[in-house]
Tab-separated table of C-alpha atoms and ligand atoms in Angstrom:
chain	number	residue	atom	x	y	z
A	3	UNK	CA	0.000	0.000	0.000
A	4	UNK	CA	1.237	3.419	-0.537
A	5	UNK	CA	2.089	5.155	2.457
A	6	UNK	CA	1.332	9.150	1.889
A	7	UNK	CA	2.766	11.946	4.563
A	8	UNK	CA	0.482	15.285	4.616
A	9	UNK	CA	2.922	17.907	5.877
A	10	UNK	CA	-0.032	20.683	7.070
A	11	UNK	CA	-3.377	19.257	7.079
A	12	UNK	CA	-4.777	23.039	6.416
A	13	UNK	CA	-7.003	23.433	3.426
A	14	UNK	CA	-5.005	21.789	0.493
A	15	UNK	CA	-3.304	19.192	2.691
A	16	UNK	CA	-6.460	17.855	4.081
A	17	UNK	CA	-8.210	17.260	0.472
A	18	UNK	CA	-5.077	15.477	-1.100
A	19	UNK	CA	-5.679	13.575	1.995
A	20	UNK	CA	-9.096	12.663	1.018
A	21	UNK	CA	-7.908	12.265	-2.394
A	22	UNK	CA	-5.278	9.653	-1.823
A	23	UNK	CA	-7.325	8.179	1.050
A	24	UNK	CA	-10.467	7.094	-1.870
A	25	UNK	CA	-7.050	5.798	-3.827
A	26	UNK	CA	-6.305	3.466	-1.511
A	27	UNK	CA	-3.081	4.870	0.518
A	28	UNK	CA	-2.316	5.119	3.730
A	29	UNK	CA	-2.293	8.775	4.889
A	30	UNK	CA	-0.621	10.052	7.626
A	31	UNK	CA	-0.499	13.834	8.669
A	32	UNK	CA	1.260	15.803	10.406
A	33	UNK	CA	-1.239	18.309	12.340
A	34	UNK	CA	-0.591	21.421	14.587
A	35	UNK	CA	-3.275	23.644	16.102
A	36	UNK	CA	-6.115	20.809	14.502
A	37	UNK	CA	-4.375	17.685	16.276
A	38	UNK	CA	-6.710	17.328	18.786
A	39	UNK	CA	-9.791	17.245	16.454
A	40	UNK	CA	-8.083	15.030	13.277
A	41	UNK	CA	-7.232	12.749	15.644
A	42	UNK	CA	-9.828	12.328	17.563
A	43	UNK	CA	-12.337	12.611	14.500
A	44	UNK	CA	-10.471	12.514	11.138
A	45	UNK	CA	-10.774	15.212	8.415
A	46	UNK	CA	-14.018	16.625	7.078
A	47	UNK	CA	-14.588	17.813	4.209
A	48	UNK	CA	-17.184	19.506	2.543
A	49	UNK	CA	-17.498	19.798	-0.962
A	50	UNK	CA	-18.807	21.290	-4.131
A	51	UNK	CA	-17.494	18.337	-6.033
A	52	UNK	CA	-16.959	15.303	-3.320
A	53	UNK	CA	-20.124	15.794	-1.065
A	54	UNK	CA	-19.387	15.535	2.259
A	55	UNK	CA	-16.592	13.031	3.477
A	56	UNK	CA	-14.484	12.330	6.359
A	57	UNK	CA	-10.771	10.771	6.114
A	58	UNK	CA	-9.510	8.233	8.522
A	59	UNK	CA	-6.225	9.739	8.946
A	60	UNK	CA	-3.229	8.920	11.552
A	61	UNK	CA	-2.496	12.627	12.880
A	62	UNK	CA	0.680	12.722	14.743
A	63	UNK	CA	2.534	16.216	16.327
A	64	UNK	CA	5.553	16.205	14.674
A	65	UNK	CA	7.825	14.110	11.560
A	66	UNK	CA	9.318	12.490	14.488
A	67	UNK	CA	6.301	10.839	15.454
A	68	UNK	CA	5.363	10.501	11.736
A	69	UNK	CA	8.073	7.545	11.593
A	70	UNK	CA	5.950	4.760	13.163
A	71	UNK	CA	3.360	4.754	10.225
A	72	UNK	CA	6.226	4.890	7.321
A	73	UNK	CA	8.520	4.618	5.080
A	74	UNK	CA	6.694	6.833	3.368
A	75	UNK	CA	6.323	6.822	-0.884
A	76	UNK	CA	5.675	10.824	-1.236
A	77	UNK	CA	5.514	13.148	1.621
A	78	UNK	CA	2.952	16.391	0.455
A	79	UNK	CA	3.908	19.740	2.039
A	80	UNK	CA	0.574	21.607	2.016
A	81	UNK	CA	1.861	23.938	5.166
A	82	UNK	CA	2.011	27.517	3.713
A	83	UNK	CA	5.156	28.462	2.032
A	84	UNK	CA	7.891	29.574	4.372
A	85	UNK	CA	11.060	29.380	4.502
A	86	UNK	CA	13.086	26.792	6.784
A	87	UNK	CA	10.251	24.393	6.442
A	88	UNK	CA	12.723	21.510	4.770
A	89	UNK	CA	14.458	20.401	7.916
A	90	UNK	CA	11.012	20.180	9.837
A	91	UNK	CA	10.267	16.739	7.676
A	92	UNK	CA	13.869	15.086	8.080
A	93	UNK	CA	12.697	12.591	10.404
A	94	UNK	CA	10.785	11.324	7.884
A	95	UNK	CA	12.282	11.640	4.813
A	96	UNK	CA	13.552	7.854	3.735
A	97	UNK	CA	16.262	6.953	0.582
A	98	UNK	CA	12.854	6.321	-1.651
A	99	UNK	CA	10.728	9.042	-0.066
A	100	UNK	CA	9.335	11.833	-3.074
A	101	UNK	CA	8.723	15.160	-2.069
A	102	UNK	CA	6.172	17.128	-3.340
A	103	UNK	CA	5.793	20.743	-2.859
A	104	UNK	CA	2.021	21.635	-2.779
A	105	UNK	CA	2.249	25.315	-2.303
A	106	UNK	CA	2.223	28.586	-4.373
A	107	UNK	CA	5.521	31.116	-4.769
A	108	UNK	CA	8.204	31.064	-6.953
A	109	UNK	CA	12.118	29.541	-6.330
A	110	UNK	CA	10.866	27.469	-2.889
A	111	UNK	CA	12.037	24.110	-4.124
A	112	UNK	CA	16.090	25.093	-3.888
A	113	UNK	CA	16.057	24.388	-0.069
A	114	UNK	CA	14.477	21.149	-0.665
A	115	UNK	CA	17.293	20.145	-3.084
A	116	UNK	CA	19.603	21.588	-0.995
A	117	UNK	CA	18.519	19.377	1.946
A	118	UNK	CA	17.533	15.814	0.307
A	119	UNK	CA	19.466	15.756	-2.927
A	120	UNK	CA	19.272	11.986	-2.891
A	121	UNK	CA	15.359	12.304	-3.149
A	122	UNK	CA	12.881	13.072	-5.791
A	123	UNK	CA	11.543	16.530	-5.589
A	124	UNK	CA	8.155	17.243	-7.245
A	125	UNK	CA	6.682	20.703	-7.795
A	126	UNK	CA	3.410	21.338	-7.743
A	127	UNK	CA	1.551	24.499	-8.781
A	128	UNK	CA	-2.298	24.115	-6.774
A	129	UNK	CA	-5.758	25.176	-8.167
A	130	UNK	CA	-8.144	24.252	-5.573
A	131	UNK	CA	-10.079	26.755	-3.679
A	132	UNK	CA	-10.659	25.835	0.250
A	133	UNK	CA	-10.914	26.840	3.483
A	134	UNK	CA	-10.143	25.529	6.991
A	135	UNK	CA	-13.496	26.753	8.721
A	136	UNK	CA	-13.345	25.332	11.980
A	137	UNK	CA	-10.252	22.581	13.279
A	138	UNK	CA	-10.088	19.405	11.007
A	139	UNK	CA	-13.358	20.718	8.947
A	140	UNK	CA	-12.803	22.629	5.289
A	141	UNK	CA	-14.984	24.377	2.904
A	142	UNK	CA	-14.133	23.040	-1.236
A	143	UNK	CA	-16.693	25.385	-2.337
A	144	UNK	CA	-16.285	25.445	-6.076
A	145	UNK	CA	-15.008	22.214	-8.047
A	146	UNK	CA	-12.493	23.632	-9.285
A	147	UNK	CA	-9.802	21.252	-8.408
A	148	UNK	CA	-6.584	20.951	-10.427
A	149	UNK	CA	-2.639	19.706	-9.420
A	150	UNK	CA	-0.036	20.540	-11.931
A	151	UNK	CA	2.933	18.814	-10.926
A	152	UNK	CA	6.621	17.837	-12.265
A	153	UNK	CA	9.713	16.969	-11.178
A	154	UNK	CA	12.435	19.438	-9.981
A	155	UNK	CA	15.047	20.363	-11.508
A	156	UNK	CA	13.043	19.518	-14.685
A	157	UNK	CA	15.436	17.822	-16.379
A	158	UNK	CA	15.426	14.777	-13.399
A	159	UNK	CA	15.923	10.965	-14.264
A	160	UNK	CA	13.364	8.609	-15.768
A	161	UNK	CA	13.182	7.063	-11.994
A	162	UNK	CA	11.708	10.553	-10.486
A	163	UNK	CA	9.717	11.106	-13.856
A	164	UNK	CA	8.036	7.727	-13.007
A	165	UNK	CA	7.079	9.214	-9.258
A	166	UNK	CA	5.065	11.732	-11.191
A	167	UNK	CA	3.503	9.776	-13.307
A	168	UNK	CA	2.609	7.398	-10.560
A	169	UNK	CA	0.996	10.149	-7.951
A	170	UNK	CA	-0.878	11.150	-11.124
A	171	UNK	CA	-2.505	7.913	-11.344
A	172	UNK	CA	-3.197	8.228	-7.376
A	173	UNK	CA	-5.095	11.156	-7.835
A	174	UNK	CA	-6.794	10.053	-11.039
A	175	UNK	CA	-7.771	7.089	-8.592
A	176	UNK	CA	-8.566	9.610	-6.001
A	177	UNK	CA	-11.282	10.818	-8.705
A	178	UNK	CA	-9.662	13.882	-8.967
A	179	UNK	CA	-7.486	15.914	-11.717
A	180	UNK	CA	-3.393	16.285	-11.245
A	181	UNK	CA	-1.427	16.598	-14.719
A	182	UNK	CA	2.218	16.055	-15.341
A	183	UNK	CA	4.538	19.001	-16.724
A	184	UNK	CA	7.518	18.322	-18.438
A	185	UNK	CA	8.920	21.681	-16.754
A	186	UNK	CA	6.513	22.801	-13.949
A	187	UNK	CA	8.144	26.265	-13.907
A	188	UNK	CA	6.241	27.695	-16.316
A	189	UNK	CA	3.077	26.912	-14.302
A	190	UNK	CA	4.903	28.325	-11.496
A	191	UNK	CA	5.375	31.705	-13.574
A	192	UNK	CA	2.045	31.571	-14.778
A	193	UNK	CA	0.476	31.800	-11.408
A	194	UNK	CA	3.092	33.679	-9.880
A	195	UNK	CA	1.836	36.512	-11.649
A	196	UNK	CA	-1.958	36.452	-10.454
A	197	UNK	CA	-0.444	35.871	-6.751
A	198	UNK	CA	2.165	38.833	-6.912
A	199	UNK	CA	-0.045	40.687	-7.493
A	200	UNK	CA	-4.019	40.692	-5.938
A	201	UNK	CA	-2.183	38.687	-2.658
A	202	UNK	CA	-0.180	41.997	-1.886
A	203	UNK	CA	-2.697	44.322	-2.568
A	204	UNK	CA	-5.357	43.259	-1.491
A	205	UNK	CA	-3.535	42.490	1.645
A	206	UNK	CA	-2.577	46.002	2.105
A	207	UNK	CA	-5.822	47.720	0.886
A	208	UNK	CA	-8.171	45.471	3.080
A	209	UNK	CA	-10.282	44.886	-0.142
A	210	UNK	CA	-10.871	41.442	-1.705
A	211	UNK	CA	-10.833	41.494	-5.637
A	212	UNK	CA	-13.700	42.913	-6.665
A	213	UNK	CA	-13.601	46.037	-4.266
A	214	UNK	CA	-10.051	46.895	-5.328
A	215	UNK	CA	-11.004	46.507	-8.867
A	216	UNK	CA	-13.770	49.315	-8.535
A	217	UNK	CA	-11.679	51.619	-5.892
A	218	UNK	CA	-10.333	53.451	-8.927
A	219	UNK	CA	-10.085	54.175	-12.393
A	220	UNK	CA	-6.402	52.902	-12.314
A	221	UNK	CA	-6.150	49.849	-10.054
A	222	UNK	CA	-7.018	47.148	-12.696
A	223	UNK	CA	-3.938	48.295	-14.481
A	224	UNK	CA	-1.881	48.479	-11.485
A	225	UNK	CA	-2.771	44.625	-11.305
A	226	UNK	CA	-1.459	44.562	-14.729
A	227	UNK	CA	1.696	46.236	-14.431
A	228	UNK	CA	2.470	44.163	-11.678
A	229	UNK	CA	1.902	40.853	-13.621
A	230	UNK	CA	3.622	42.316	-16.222
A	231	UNK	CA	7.074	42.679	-14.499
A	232	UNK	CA	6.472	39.219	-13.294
A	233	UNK	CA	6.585	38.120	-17.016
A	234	UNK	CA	9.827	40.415	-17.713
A	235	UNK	CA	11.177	38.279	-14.477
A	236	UNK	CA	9.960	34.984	-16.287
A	237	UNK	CA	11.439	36.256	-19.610
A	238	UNK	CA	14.805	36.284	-18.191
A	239	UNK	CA	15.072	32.752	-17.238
A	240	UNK	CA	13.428	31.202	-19.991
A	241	UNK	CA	9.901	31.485	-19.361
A	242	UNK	CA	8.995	34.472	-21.782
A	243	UNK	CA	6.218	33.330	-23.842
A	244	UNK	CA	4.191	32.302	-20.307
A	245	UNK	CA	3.163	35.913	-19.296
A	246	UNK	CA	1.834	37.779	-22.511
A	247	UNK	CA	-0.997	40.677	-22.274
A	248	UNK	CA	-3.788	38.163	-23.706
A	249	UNK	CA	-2.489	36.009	-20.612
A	250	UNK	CA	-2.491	38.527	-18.445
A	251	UNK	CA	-5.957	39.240	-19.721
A	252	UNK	CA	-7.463	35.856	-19.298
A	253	UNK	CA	-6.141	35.756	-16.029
A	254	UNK	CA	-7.600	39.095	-14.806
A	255	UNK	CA	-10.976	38.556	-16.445
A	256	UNK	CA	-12.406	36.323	-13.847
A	257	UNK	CA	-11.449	38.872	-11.211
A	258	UNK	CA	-12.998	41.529	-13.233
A	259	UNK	CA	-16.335	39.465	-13.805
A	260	UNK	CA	-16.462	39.388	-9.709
A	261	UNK	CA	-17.489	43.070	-9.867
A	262	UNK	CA	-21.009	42.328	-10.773
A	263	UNK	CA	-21.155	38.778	-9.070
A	264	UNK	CA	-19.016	39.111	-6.023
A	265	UNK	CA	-15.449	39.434	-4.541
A	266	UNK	CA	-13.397	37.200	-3.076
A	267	UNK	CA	-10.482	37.816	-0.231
A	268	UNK	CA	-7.359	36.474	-1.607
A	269	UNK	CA	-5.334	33.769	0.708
A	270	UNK	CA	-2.884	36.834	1.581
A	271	UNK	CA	-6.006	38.827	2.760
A	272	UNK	CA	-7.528	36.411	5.098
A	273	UNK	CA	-4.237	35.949	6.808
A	274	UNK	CA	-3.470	39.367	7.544
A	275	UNK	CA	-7.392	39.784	8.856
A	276	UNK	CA	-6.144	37.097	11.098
A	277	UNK	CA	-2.782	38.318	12.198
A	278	UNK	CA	-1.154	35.264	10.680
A	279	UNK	CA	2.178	35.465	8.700
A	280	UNK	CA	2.320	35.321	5.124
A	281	UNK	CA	4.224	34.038	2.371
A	282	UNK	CA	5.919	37.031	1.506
A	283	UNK	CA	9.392	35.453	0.522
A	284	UNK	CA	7.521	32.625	-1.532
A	285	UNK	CA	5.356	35.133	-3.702
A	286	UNK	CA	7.192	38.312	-3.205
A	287	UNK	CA	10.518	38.169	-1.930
A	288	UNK	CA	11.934	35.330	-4.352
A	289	UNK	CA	10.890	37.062	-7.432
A	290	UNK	CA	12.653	40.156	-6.573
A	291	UNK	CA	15.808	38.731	-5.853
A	292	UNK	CA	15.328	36.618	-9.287
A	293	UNK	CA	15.119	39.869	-10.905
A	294	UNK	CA	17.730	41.757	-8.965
A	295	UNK	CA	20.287	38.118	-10.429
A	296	UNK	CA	19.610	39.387	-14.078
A	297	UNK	CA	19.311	43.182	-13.524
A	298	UNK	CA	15.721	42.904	-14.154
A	299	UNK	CA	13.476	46.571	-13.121
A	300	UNK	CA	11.038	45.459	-10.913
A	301	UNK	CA	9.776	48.799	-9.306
A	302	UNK	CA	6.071	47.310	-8.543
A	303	UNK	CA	7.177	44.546	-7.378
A	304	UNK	CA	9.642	45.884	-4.910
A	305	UNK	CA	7.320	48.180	-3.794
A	306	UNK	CA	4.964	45.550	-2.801
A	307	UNK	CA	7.927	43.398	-0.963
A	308	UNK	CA	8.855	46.105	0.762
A	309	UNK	CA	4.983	46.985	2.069
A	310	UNK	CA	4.184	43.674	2.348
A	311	UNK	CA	7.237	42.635	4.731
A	312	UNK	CA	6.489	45.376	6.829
A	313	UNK	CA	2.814	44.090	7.216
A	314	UNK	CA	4.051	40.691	7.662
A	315	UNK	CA	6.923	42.349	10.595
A	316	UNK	CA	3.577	43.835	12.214
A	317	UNK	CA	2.213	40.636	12.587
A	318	UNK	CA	4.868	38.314	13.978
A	319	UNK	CA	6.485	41.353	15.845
A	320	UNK	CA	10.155	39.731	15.684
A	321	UNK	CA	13.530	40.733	14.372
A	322	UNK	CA	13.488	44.008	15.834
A	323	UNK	CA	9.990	45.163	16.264
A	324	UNK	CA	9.686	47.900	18.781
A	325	UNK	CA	6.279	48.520	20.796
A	326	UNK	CA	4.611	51.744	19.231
A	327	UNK	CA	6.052	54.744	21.709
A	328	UNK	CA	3.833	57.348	21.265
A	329	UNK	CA	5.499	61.260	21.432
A	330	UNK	CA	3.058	64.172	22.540
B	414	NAP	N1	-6.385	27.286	0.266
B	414	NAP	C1	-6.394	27.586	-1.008
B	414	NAP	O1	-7.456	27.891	-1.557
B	414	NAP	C2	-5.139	27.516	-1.832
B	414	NAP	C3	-5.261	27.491	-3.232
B	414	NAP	C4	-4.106	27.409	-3.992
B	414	NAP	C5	-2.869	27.372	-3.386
B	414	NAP	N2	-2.775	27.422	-2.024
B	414	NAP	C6	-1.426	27.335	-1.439
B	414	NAP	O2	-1.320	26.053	-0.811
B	414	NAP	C7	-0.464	26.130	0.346
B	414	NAP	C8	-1.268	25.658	1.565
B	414	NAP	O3	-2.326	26.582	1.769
B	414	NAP	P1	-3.580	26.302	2.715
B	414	NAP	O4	-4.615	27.290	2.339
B	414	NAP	O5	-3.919	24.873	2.728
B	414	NAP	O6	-2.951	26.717	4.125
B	414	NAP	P2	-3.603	26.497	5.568
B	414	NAP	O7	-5.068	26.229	5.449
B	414	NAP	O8	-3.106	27.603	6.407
B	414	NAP	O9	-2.959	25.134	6.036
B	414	NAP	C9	-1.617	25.005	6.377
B	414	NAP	C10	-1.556	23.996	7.493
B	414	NAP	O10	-0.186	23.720	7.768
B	414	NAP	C11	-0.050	23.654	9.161
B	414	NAP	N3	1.343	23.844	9.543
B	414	NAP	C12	2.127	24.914	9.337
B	414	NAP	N4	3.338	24.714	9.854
B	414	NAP	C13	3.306	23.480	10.412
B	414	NAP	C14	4.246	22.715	11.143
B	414	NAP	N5	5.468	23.189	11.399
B	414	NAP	N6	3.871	21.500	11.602
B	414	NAP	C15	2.634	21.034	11.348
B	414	NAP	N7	1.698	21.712	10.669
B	414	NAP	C16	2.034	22.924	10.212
B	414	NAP	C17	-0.957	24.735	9.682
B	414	NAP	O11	-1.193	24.560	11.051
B	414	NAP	P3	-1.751	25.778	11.977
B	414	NAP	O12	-3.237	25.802	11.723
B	414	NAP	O13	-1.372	25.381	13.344
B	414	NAP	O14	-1.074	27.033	11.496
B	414	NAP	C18	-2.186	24.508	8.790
B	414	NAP	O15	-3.011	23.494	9.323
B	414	NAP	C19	-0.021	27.594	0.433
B	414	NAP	O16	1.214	27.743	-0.222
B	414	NAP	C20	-1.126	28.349	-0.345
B	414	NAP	O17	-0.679	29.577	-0.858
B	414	NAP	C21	-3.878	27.480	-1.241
C-alpha cells in the first residue's frame, strides 16, 4: 500500500488527503493547532465536487512521530510556504521518499534540493479553492480542483519522472485531476503573476478582488503592471512566452467578472485579517531577488515586498519590532 505523509493538514493538505485516502493509501499527517480534532475525529470535508466526506487519517505532532506509520512513498507539504520548512520533515524523509511541494511562490524548491538531494523533488503548482473553517473541517466550495505537478530540476531521471507519473494515477484514482509538466516552472510563472499581485494588494488595501477593482479608475492596471514585471522576471530565465498581455488578460478577467457577481479575499487577505504570517518570501521576496540576479526593473514589485514585509513584521512582531512609543 502506498504510504502518503500530509505535511499541514490546512485546506489543500487535508483534500489530497481525502484524495489519496479514496485511492487506496495510507495517509498520515502531520497536524498542529487541529491535532486534537483530526485525531480524535479525522478530516471533514465539505465539498462542491466530493459531497461531504471524512478521512480516517493517523495525525501525529511532529515528523518524528510521523516515523511509526512509514517509510513513506511521497511526503505532500501543504503547510504555507515559508522558509526553513525543509528540515522540519527530516525525520521522515527515507532513501525512496518523493517530495512534493504543494504550495504557491516562486524559487521554494532550492532548499528542498539543498537538503535531500538523494530524493525526488516534485513541484506542484495548486488550483483548488478551500478553506479551513473550523479545526479538522474545510470548505471546497467550487469544483475547481486541479494539481499541476513535475519533477524538480526539470530535467530529473526517468526514476523521479516515473514518481510523477505514478501520484498522477493516485489522484486520477482519487477521482480527482493532477497533470504532469515536463517543466513545472512555467506553471509556477504563470500563477506567480496572479499571486504577486491581488495577494499583496489586497492584503494592504483590506479589499478582496472585486472592491479593489472598482476603488479606482487605475487599479485594474496596477494589477497589470504588476503581472507584467512578473513576465519580464519569467522572460529572463526562460519562461517568456508564459506571461503575454492576452495572458495577463485571461487571467484578470475572472477577477474583473467578480465586480457584478461578487469578490473574493485572496489567501494573503484572510491571513493578515487574522494576524497570521504570510508568504511574503515565496510570492514576493523570491521574485525580486530573481530579478535583482539578471538586472531585471522590478519597481512594482519591490514596492509591494517592501509593504508587504512590513505588514508581515507587524504581525509576527520579531527581528526588531519595537512597541509603538507614542510622542506628545
Ligand atoms: N487554500 C487555497 O485555496 C489555496 C489554493 C491554492 C494554493 N494554495 C497554497 O497552498 C499552500 C497551503 O495553503 P492552505 O490554504 O492549505 O494553508 P492552511 O489552510 O493555512 O494550512 C496550512 C496547514 O499547515 C499547518 N502547519 C504549518 N506549519 C506546520 C508545522 N510546522 N507542523 C505542522 N503543521 C504545520 C498549519 O497549522 P496551523 O493551523 O497550526 O497554522 C495549517 O493546518 C499555500 O502555499 C497556499 O498559498 C492554497
Amino acid at each position: 500500500m502506498t504510504k502518503i505523509l500530509i505535511f499541514g493538514a490546512g485546506g489543500v493538505g487535508s483534500i489530497y488527503a481525502l484524495i489519496l485516502w479514496r485511492a487506496g493509501c495510507e495517509v498520515t499527517a502531520v497536524c498542529r493547532s487541529n491535532y486534537h480534532e483530526i485525531s480524535s475525529n479525522g478530516i471533514t470535508v465539505r465539498s462542491k465536487k466530493w459531497g461531504t466526506c471524512l478521512t480516517p487519517t493517523n495525525a501525529v505532532r511532529s515528523a518524528e512521530e510521523a516515523v511509526q506509520y512509514g517509510p513513506y512513498d511521497y511526503i505532500l507539504v501543504c503547510s504555507k510556504a515559508f522558509p526553513n520548512t525543509a528540515k522540519l520533515l527530516n525525520p521522515a524523509v527515507g532513501p525512496d521518499t518523493t517530495i512534493v511541494l504543494a504550495q504557491n511562490g516562486i524559487g521554494i524548491e532550492a532548499e528542498y534540493a539543498v537538503v535531500y538531494p538523494n530524493n525526488t523533488i516534485v513541484s506542484g503548482v495548486v488550483y483548488l479553492p478551500t478553506t479551513q473553517v473550523e479545526p479538522g473541517v474545510i470548505e471546497h466550495g467550487t469544483p475547481l480542483e486541479r494539481f499541476e505537478i513535475g519533477t524538480f530540476p526539470a530535467h530529473a531521471d526517468a526514476s523521479s519522472k516515473d514518481k510523477v507519473n505514478a501520484l498522477v494515477e493516485l489522484f486520477r484514482m482519487g477521482d480527482a485531476t493532477c497533470v504532469p509538466y515536463d517543466d513545472i516552472q512555467a506553471q509556477r510563472w504563470y500563477k506567480l503573476a496572479l499571486n504577486a499581485a491581488f495577494n499583496p494588494i489586497t492584503a494592504l488595501t483590506l479589499c478582496d478582488d472585486a472592491n479593489f477593482l472598482r476603488s479606482s479608475e487605475g487599479a485594474l492596471e496596477v494589477v497589470k503592471d504588476v503581472m507584467r514585471e512578473v513576465g519580464k522576471v519569467a522572460t529572463a530565465y526562460g519562461y517568456g512566452s508564459v506571461l503575454s498581455e492576452e495572458t495577463i488578460a485571461e487571467q484578470t478577467a475572472r477577477h474583473e467578472e467578480r465586480m457584478t457577481t461578487g469578490g473574493k479575499e485572496p489567501s494573503m487577505l484572510v491571513d493578515v485579517r487574522h494576524e497570521r504570517p504570510v508568504e511574503v518570501e515565496a510570492i514576493l521576496g523570491n521574485v525580486v531577488r530573481l530579478a535583482k540576479v539578471n538586472g531585471v526593473k522590478v519597481p512594482f514589485l519591490s514596492m509591494l515586498y517592501t509593504l508587504t514585509k512590513a505588514r508581515n513584521f507587524a504581525i509576527v512582531k520579531d527581528g526588531g519590532w519595537k512597541p509603538i512609543a507614542r510622542v506628545d
